[in-house]
PDB file of C-alpha atoms in Angstrom:
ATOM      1  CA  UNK A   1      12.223   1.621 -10.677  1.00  0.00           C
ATOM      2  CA  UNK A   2      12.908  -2.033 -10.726  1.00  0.00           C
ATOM      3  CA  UNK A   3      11.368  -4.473 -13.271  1.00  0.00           C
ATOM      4  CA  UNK A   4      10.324  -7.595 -11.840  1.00  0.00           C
ATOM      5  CA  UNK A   5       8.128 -10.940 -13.530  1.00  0.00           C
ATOM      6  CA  UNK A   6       4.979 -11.192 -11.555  1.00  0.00           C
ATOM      7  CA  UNK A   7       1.165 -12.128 -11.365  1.00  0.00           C
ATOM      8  CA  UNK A   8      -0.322  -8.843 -10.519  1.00  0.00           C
ATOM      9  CA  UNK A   9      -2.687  -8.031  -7.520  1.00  0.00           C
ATOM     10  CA  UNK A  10      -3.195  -4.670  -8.763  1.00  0.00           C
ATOM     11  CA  UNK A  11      -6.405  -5.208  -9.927  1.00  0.00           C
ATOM     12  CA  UNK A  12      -7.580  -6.399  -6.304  1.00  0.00           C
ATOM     13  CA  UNK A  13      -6.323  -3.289  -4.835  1.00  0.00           C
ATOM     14  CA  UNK A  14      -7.431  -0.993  -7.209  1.00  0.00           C
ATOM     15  CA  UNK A  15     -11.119  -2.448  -6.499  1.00  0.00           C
ATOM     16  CA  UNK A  16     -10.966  -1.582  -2.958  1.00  0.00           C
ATOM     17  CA  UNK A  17      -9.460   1.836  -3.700  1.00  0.00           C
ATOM     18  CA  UNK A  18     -12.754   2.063  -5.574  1.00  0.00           C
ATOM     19  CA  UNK A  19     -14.592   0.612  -2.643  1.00  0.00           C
ATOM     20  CA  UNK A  20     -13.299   3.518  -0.600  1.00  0.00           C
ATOM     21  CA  UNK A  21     -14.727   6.032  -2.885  1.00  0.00           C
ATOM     22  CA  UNK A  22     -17.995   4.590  -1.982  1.00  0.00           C
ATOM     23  CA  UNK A  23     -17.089   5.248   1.867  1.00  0.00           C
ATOM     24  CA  UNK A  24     -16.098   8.960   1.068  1.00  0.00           C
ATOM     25  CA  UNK A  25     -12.737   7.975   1.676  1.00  0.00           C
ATOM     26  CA  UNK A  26      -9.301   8.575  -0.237  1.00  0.00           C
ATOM     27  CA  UNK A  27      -9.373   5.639  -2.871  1.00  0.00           C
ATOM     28  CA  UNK A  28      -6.499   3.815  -1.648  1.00  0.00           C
ATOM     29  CA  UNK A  29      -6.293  -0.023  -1.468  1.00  0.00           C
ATOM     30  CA  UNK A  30      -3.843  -2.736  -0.404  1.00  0.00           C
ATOM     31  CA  UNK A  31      -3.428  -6.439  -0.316  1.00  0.00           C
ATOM     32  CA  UNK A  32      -0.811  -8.416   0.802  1.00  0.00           C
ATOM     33  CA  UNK A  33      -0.161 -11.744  -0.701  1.00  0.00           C
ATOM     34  CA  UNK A  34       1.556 -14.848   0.075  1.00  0.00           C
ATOM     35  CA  UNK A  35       1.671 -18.435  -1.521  1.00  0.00           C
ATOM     36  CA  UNK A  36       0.034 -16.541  -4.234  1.00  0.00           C
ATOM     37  CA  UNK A  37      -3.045 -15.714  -2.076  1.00  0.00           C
ATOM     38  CA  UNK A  38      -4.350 -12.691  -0.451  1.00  0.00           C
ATOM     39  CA  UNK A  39      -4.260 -12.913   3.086  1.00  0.00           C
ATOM     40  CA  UNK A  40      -4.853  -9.390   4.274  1.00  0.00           C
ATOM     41  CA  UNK A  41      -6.616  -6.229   2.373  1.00  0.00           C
ATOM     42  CA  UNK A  42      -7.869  -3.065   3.096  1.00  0.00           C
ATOM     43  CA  UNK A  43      -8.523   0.245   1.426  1.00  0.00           C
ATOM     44  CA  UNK A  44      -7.997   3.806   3.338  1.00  0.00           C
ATOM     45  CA  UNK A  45     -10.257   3.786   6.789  1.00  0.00           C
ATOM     46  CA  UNK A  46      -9.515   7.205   8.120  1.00  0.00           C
ATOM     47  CA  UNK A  47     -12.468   9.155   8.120  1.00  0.00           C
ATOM     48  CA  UNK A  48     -14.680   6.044   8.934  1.00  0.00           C
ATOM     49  CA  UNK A  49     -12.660   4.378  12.091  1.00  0.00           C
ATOM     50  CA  UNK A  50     -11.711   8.549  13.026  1.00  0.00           C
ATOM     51  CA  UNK A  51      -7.802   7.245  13.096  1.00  0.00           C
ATOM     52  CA  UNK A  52      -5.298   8.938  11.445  1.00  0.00           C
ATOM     53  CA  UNK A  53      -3.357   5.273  10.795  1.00  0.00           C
ATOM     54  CA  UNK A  54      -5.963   3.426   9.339  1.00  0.00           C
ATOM     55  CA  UNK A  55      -3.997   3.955   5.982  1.00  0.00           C
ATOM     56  CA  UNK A  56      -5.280   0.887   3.226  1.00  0.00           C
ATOM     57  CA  UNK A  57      -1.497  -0.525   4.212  1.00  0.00           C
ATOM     58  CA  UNK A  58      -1.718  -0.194   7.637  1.00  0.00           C
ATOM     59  CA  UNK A  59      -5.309  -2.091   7.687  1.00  0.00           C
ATOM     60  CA  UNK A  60      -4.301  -4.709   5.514  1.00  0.00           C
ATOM     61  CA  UNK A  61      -1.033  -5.313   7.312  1.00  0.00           C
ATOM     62  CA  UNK A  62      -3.184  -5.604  10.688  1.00  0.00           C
ATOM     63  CA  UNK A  63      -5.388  -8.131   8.842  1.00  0.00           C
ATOM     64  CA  UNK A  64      -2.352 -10.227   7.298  1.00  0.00           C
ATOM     65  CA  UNK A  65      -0.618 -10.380  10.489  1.00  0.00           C
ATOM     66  CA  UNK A  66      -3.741 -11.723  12.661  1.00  0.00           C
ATOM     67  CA  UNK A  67      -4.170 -13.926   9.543  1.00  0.00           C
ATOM     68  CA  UNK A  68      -0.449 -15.499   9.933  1.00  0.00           C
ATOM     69  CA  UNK A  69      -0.537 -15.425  14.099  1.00  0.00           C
ATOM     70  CA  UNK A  70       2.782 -13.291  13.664  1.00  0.00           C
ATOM     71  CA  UNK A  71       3.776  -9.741  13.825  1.00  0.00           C
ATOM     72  CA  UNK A  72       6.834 -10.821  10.441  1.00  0.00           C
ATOM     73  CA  UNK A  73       5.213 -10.799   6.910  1.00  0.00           C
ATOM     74  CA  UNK A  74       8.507 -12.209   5.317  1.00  0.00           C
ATOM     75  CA  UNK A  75       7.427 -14.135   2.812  1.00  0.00           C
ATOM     76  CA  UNK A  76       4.686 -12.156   1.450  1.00  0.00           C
ATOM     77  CA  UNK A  77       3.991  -9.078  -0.869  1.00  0.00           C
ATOM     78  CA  UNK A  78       2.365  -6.176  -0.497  1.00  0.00           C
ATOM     79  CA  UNK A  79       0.609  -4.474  -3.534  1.00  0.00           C
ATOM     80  CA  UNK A  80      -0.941  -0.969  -2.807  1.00  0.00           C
ATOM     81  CA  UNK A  81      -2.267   1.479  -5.612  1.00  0.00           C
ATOM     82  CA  UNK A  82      -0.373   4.352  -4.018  1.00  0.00           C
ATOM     83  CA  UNK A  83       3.415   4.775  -3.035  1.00  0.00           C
ATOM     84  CA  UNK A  84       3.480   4.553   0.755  1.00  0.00           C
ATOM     85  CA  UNK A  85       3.452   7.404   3.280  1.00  0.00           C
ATOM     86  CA  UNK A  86       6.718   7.502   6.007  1.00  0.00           C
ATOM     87  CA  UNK A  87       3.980   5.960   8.431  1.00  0.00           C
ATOM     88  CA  UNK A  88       3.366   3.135   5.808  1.00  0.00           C
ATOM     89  CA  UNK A  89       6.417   2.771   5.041  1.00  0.00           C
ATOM     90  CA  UNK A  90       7.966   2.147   8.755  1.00  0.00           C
ATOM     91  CA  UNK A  91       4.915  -0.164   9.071  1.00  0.00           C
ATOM     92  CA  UNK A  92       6.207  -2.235   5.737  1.00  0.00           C
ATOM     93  CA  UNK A  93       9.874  -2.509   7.733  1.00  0.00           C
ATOM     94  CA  UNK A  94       8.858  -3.391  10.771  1.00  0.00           C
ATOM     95  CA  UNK A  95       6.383  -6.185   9.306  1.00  0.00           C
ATOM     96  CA  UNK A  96       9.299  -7.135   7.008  1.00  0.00           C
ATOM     97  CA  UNK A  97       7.334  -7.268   4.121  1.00  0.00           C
ATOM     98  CA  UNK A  98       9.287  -8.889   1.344  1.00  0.00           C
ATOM     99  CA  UNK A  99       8.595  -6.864  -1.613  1.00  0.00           C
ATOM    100  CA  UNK A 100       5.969  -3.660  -2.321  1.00  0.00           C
ATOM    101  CA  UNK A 101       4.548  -3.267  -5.789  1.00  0.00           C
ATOM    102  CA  UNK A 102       2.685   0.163  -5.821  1.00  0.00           C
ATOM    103  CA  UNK A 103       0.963   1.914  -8.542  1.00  0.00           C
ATOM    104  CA  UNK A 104       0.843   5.724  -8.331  1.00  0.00           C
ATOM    105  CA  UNK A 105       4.032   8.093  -7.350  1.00  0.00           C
ATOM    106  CA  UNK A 106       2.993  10.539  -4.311  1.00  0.00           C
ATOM    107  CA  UNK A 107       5.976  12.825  -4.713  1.00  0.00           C
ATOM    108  CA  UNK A 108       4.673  15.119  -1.989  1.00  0.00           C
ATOM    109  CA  UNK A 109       3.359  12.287   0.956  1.00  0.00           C
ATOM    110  CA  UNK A 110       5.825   9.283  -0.218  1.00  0.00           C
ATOM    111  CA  UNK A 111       8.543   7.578   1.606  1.00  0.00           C
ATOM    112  CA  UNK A 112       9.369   4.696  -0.720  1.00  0.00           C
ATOM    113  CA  UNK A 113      11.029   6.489  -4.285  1.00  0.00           C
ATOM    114  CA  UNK A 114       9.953  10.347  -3.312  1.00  0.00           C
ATOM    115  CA  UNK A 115      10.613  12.159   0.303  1.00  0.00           C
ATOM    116  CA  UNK A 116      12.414  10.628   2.523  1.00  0.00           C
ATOM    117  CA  UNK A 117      12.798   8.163   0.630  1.00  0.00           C
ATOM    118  CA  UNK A 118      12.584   5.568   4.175  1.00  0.00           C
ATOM    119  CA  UNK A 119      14.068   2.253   2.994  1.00  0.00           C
ATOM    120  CA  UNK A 120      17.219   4.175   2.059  1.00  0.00           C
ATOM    121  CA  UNK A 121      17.408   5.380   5.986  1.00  0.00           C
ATOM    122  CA  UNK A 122      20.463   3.904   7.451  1.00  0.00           C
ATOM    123  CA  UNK A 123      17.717   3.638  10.696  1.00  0.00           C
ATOM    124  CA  UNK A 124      15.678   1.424   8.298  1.00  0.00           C
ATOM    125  CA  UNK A 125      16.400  -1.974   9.474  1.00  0.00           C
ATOM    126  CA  UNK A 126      14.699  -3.885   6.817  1.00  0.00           C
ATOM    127  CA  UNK A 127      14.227  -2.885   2.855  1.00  0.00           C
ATOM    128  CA  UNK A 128      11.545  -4.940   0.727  1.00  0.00           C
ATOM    129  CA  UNK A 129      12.148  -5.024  -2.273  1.00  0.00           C
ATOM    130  CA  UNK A 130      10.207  -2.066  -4.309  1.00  0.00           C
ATOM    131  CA  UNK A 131       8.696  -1.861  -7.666  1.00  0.00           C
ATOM    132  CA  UNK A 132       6.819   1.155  -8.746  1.00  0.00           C
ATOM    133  CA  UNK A 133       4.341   1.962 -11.767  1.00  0.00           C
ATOM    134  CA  UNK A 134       2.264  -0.832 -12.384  1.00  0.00           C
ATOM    135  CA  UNK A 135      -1.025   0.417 -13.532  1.00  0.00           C
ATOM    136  CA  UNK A 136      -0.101   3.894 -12.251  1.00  0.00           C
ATOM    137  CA  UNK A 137      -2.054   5.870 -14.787  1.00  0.00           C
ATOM    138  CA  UNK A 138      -5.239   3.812 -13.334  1.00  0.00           C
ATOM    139  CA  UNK A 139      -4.372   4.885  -9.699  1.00  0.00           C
ATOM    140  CA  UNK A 140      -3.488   8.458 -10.560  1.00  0.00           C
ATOM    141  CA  UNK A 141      -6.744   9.077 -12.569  1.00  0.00           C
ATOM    142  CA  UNK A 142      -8.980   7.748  -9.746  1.00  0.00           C
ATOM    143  CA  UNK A 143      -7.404   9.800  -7.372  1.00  0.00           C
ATOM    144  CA  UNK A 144      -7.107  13.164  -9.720  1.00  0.00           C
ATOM    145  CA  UNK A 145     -11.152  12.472  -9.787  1.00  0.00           C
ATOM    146  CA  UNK A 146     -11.625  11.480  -6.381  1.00  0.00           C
ATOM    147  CA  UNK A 147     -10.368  15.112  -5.276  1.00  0.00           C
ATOM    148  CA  UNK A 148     -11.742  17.012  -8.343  1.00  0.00           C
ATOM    149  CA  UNK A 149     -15.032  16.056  -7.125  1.00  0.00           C
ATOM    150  CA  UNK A 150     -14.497  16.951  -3.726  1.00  0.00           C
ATOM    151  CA  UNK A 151     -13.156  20.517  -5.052  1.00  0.00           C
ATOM    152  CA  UNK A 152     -16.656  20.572  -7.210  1.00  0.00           C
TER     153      UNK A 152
END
C-alpha cells in the first residue's frame, strides 16, 4: 500500500454506499474526481438496472466519461469504498484512470492488491496509480452489516 497526500473523497463515496443500502443494494459507492471536483458518481446498481456491470465504478465511470465527452479519464481520480472487482478493474485501465484510492480490501472478489491482482497483468496496458485503506474500517463495517442483516 502506497501513502499518498490528498483531499479525500471518501466521505462522498461512502454516502452513496449508504445510499445503496437504502436501494437493497450492496453498499458500494464511487466518485471520480478531477480539478478537485466530482464529475461522475455512483453506488452499486445491480439489482435495480437487472445488469450484472452496473458495479458503483462502472456507473460512475459511465457518468464521468459522458461528463468529459471522452471515453480517457487521465487526469482524474477515482475513489471507491471497496477494492475493485477484475471487471472494475479492466474498466479503470481502459478509462485510464490516473489514480484509485479505495477503502475496504475484498481479498476474495479483488483485482487491484488481492486476486489477480489486474494492474500487475503484463495484458494490462495502463496502471493508475493505487492506494488502499483509507477509511477501510468504515467500508468494512457497513458491508459486514449490510450482509449480516440480509443473513438475519
Amino acid at each position: 500500500m502506497a501513502t499518498a497526500k490528498y483531499t479525500s473523497f471518501m466521505g462522498d463515496a461512502l454516502a452513496l454506499a449508504n445510499a445503496a443500502i437504502t436501494v437493497g443494494e450492496v453498499p458500494v459507492g464511487a466518485v471520480i474526481v478531477k480539478d478537485g471536483k466530482i464529475i461522475g458518481q455512483g453506488h452499486n446498481r445491480t439489482r435495480i438496472d437487472h445488469d450484472p456491470t452496473a458495479h458503483a465504478e462502472i456507473v460512475a465511470i459511465r457518468e464521468a466519461t459522458q461528463f468529459l465527452g471522452n471515453d480517457r479519464l487521465e487526469d482524474c481520480d477515482l475513489w471507491v469504498t471497496l477494492e475493485p472487482c477484475t471487471m472494475c478493474a479492466g474498466a479503470i485501465a481502459h478509462a485510464r484512470v490516473r489514480r484509485l484510492y479505495y477503502a475496504a480490501e475484498d481479498p476474495k472478489g479483488g483485482a487491484a492488491d488481492s486476486g489477480v491482482r489486474f494492474f500487475d497483468a503484463a495484458t494490462c496496458h495502463h496502471k493508475p496509480e493505487v492506494y488502499a485503506g483509507i477509511d477501510g474500517d468504515i467500508s468494512a463495517q457497513l458491508l459486514l452489516d449490510f450482509f449480516q442483516s440480509r443473513r438475519n
